[in-house]
XYZ file of C-alpha atoms in Angstrom:
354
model
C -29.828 -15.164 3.305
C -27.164 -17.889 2.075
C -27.949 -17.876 -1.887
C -25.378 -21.536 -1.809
C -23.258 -19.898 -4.503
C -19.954 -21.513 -4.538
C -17.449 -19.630 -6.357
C -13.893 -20.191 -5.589
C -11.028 -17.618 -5.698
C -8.654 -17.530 -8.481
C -5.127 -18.292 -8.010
C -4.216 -14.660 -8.857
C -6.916 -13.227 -5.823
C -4.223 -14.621 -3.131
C -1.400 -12.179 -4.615
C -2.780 -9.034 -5.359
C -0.264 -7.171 -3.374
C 2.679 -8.924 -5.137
C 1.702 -8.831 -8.499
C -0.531 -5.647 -8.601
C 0.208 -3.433 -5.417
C -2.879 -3.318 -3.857
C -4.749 -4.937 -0.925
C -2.302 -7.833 0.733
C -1.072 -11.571 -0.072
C -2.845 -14.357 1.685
C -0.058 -16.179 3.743
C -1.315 -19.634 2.128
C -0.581 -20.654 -1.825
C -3.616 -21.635 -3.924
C -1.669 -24.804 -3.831
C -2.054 -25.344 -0.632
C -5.508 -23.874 -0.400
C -7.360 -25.976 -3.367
C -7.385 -29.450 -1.629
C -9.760 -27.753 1.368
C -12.030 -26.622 -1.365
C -12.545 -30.202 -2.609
C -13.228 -31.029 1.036
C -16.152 -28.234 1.416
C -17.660 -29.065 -1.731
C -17.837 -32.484 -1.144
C -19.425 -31.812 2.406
C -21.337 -29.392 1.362
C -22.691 -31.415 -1.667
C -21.916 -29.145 -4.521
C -22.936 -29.584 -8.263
C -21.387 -27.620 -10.893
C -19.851 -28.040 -14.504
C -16.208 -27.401 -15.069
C -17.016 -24.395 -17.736
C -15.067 -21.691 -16.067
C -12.584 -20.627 -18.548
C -10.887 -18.619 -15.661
C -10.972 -21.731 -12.554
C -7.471 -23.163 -13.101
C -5.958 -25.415 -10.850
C -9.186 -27.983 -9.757
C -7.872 -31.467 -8.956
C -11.506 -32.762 -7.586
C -14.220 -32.874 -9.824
C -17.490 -31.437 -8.786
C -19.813 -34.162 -6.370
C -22.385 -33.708 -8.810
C -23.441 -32.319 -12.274
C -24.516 -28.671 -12.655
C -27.600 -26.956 -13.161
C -28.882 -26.066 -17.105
C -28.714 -22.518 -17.572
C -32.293 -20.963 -18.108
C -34.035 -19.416 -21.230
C -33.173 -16.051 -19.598
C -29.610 -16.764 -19.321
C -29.386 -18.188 -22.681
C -30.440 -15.111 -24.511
C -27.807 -13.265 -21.849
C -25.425 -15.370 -22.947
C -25.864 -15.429 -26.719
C -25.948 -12.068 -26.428
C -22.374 -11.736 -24.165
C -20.803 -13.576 -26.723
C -21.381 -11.089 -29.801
C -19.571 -8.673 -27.427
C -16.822 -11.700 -26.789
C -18.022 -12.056 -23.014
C -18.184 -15.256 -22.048
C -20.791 -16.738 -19.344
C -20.692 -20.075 -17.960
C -22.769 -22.167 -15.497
C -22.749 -21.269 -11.190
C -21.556 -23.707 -9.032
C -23.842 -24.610 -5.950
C -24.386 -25.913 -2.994
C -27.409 -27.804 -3.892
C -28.205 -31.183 -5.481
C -28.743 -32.011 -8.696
C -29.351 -35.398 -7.786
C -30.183 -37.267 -4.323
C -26.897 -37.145 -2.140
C -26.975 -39.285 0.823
C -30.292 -38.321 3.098
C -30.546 -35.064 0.956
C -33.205 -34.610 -1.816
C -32.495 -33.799 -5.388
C -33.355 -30.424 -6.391
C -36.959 -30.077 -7.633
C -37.653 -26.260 -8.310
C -40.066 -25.094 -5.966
C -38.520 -21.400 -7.197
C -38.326 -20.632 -2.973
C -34.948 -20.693 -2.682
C -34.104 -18.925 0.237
C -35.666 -21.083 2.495
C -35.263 -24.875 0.397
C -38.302 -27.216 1.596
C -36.818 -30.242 0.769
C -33.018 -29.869 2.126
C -31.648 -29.776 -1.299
C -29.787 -26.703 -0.532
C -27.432 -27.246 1.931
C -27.792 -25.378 5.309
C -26.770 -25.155 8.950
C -29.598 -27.565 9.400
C -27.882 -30.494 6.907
C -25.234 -30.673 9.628
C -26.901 -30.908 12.929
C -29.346 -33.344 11.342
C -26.232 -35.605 10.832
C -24.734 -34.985 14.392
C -27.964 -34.398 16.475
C -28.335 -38.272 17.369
C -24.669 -38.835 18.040
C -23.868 -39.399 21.959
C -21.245 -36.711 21.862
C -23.177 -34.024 19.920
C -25.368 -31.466 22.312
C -27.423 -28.459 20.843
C -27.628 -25.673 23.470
C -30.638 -23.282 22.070
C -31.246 -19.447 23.291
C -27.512 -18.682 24.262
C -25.118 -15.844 23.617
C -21.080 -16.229 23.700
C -19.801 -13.789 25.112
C -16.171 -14.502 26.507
C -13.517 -17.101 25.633
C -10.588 -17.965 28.426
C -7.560 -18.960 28.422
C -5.645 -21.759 30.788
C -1.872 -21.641 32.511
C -0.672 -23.068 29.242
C -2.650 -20.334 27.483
C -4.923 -22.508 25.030
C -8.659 -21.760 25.144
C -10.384 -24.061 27.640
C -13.715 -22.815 28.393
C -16.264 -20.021 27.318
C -18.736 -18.143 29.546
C -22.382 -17.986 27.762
C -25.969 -16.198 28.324
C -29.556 -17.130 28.178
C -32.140 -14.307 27.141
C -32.952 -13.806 31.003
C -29.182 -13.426 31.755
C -28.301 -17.010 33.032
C -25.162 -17.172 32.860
C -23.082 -20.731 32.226
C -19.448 -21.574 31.258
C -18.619 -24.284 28.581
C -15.106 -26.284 29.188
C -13.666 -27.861 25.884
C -10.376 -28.935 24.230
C -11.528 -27.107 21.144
C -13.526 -23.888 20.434
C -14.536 -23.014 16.606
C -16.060 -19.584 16.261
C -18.643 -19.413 13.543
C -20.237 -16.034 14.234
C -19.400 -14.339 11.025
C -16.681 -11.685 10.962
C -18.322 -9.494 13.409
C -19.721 -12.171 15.459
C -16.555 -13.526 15.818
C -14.367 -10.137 16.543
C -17.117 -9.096 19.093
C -16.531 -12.483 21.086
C -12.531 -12.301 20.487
C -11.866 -8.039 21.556
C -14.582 -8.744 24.487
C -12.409 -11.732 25.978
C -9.992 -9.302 26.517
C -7.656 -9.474 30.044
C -5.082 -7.099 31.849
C -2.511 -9.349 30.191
C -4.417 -9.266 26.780
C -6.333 -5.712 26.890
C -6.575 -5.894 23.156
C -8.665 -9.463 23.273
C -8.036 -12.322 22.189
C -5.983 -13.892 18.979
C -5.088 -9.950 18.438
C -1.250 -9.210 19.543
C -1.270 -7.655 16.160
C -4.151 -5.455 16.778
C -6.341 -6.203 13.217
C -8.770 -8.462 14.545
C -11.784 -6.728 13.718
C -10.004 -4.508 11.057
C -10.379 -4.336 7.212
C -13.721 -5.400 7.158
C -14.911 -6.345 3.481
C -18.448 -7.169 1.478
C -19.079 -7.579 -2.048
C -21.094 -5.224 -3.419
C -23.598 -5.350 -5.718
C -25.580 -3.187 -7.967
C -28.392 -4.654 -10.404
C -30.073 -3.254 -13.970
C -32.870 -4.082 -15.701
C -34.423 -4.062 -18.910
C -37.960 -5.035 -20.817
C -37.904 -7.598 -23.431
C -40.263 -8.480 -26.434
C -40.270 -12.067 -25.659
C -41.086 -13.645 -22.478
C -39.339 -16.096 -20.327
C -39.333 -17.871 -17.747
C -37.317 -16.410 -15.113
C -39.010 -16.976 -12.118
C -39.370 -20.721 -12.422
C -35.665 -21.223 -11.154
C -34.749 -19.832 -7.031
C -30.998 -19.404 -7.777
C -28.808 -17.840 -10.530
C -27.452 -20.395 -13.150
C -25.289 -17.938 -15.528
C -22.194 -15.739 -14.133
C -19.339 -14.688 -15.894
C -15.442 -14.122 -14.739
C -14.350 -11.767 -17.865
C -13.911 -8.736 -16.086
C -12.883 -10.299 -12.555
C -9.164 -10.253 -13.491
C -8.938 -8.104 -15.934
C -6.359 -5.561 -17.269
C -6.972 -2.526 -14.625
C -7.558 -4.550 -11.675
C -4.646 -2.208 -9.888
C -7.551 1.032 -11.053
C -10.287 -0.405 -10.086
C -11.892 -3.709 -9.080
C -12.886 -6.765 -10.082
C -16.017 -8.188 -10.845
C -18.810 -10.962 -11.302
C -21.663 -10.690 -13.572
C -24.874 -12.910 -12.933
C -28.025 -13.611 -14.586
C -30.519 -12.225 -12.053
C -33.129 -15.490 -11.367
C -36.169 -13.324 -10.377
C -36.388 -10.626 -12.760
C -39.050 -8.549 -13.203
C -42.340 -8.043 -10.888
C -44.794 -11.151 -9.784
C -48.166 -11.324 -9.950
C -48.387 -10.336 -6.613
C -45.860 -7.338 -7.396
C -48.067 -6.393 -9.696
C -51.468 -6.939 -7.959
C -50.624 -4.470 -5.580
C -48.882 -1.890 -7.727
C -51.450 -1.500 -10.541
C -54.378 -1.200 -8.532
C -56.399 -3.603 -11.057
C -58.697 -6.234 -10.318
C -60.246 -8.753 -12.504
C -59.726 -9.087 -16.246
C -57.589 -5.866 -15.948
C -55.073 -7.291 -13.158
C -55.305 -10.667 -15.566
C -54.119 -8.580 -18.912
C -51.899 -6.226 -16.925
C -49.949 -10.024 -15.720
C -50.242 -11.556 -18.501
C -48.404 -8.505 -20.651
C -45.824 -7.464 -18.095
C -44.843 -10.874 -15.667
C -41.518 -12.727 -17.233
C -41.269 -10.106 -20.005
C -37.573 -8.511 -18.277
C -34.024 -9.664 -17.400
C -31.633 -8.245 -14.493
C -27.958 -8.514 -14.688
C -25.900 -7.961 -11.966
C -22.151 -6.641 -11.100
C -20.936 -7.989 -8.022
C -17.649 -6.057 -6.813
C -14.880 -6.664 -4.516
C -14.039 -4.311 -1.934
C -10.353 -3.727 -0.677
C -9.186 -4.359 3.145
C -9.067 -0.587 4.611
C -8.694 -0.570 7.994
C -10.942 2.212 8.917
C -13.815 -0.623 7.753
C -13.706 -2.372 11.350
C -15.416 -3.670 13.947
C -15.091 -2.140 18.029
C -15.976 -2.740 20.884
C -18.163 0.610 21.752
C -16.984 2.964 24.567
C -20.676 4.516 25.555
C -23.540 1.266 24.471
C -23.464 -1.677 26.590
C -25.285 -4.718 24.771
C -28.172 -6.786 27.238
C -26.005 -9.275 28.901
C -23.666 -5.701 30.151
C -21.018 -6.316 27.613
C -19.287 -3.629 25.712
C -21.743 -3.532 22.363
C -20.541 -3.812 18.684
C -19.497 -0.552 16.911
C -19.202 -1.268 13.185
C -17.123 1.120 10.899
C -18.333 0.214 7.295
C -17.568 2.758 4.662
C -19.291 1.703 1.682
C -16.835 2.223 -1.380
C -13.950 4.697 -2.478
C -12.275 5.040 -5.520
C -11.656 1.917 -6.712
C -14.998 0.580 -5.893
C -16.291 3.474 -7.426
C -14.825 3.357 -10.644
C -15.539 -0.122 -10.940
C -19.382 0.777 -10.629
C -19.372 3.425 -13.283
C -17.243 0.442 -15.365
C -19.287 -1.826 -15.072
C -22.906 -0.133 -15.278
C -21.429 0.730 -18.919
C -20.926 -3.340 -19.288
C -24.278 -3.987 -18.014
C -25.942 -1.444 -19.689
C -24.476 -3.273 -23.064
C -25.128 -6.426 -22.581
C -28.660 -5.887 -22.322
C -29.014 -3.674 -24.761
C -27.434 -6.440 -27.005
C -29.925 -8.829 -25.809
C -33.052 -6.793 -27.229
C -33.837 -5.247 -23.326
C -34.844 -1.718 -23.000
């Protein structure tokens, strides 16, 4: 589910190759990249504080103030800074305060699925467009081809209902918003004798180097409670071991302050088998007493991690299906896990958890 963090790279993330021999360069400066940013988080209606010690380079200023870090991540980060870690606040795609037709924030602690629009979604958008006489939702449909015209630009796409229906689309311009293999799926299955590889792929990587971050979480029980359940999104991250010193060993990472930690009454309703004044005590000793960190990794482009069309599976409209290769992590994932699970591991026990 979209969580509406809003991280950007760092400048150094766009020359790894260059400067460290691993992965590749983006083709674009941070320059020339940093203006779009402003542009997204204006549309998207971000609010953040400019606290990053690592974010260099900013030339817009957040649309909105950030969110107050919680109890939870205040002990985290009193804690981090004994070990000279430093967190700061998480900049989101949420309000902190009403932005045009869009509701402030106001903690309902449901996150995922915001009642009141605050977070933006999908759904912010086509509730601007939807009465506009050029805007048309078509519901129920699958993409499955793009074509090409004499002068070889995109012109039209052919697209499925559930019973099969088929339909082609004519346009001046196409934007693919799939995901990565959403959008390789519809680009190696427009494929033609002239383009057998699909298309947008004369260099034969679309679908290639597939990448996640991955994540790992720990957690420990405190003395004290707090509330950690009564904010739906993390508020507390830290950068200090994103770029750090053996970035060409092993990769880098983001720490955040888990928002959830711990088991909720309902959690624990079910596991403790308790009713009554039992299930009461058992709540009122265990719920808000624990805090979760977490280590968010980057993974390197290897092109074994791809997506294919498959030679034997034939999806429901009778198109070649999706094959994905994913290999979770090598080496210098790896190492970065044991790394880090050593940082975690620290930080907590430096903040009383056990």
């Amino acid at each position: 589910a979209w969580g509406a963090t809003t991280p950007r790279f760092l400048e150094s993330d766009l020359t790894l190759k260059s400067k460290l021999g691993i992965a590749q360069d983006w083709p674009i400066s941070f320059k020339e990249l940093e203006n779009y940013y402003g542009q997204a988080e204006n549309f998207l209606g971000v609010s953040g504080f400019e606290d990053n010690p690592w974010e260099k380079g900013r030339t817009t200023p957040f649309p909105m103030p950030g969110f107050a870090m919680s109890d939870s991540d205040l002990m985290i980060k009193k804690a981090a800074e004994k070990m000279g870690i430093i967190f700061h606040s998480v900049p989101s795609a949420r309000n902190s305060s009403v932005n045009g037709t869009r509701s402030a924030c106001v903690n309902y602690s449901v996150c995922r699925a915001c009642p009141v629009e605050a977070k933006y979604c999908a759904a912010s958008t086509i509730r601007r467009l939807k009465n506009k006489n050029n805007f048309t939702i078509i519901y129920n449909h699958h993409v499955r081809k793009l074509f090409k015209n004499n002068e070889q630009k995109i012109n039209s796409l052919l697209m499925s209902d559930r019973r099969g229906n088929e339909r082609n689309i004519s346009g001046n311009i196409f934007i693919l918003s799939t995901h990565a293999i959403g959008n390789s799926h519809i680009l190696l299955n427009s494929r033609t004798e002239s383009e057998p590889q699909g298309l947008a792929n004369s260099s034969g990587t679309v679908g290639k180097y597939l990448m996640d971050h991955l994540k790992f979480f720990y957690t420990g029980r405190i003395e004290n409670k707090v509330q950690t359940h009564k904010m739906g999104f993390e508020t507390a991250t830290s950068l200090h071991f994103h770029d750090h010193q053996y970035r060409d060993r092993f990769s880098a990472c983001r720490i955040v302050v888990r928002e959830n930690s711990g088991p909720t009454p309902e959690d624990i309703a079910v596991s403790s088998g308790f009713w009554g004044k039992k299930l009461r005590n058992e709540i009122k000793n265990t719920f808000g007493y624990y805090l979760t960190l977490g280590a968010l990794l980057e993974q390197l482009p290897y092109e074994e991690n791809c997506v294919t069309l498959s030679t034997n599976q034939k999806n429901e409209f009778g198109d070649p299906a999706i094959k994905t290769n994913w290999f979770l992590a090598k080496d210098y994932e790896k190492d970065s896990v044991k790394y880090m699970t050593e940082q975690l591991k620290s930080i907590l026990k430096k903040a009383g958890a056990k």
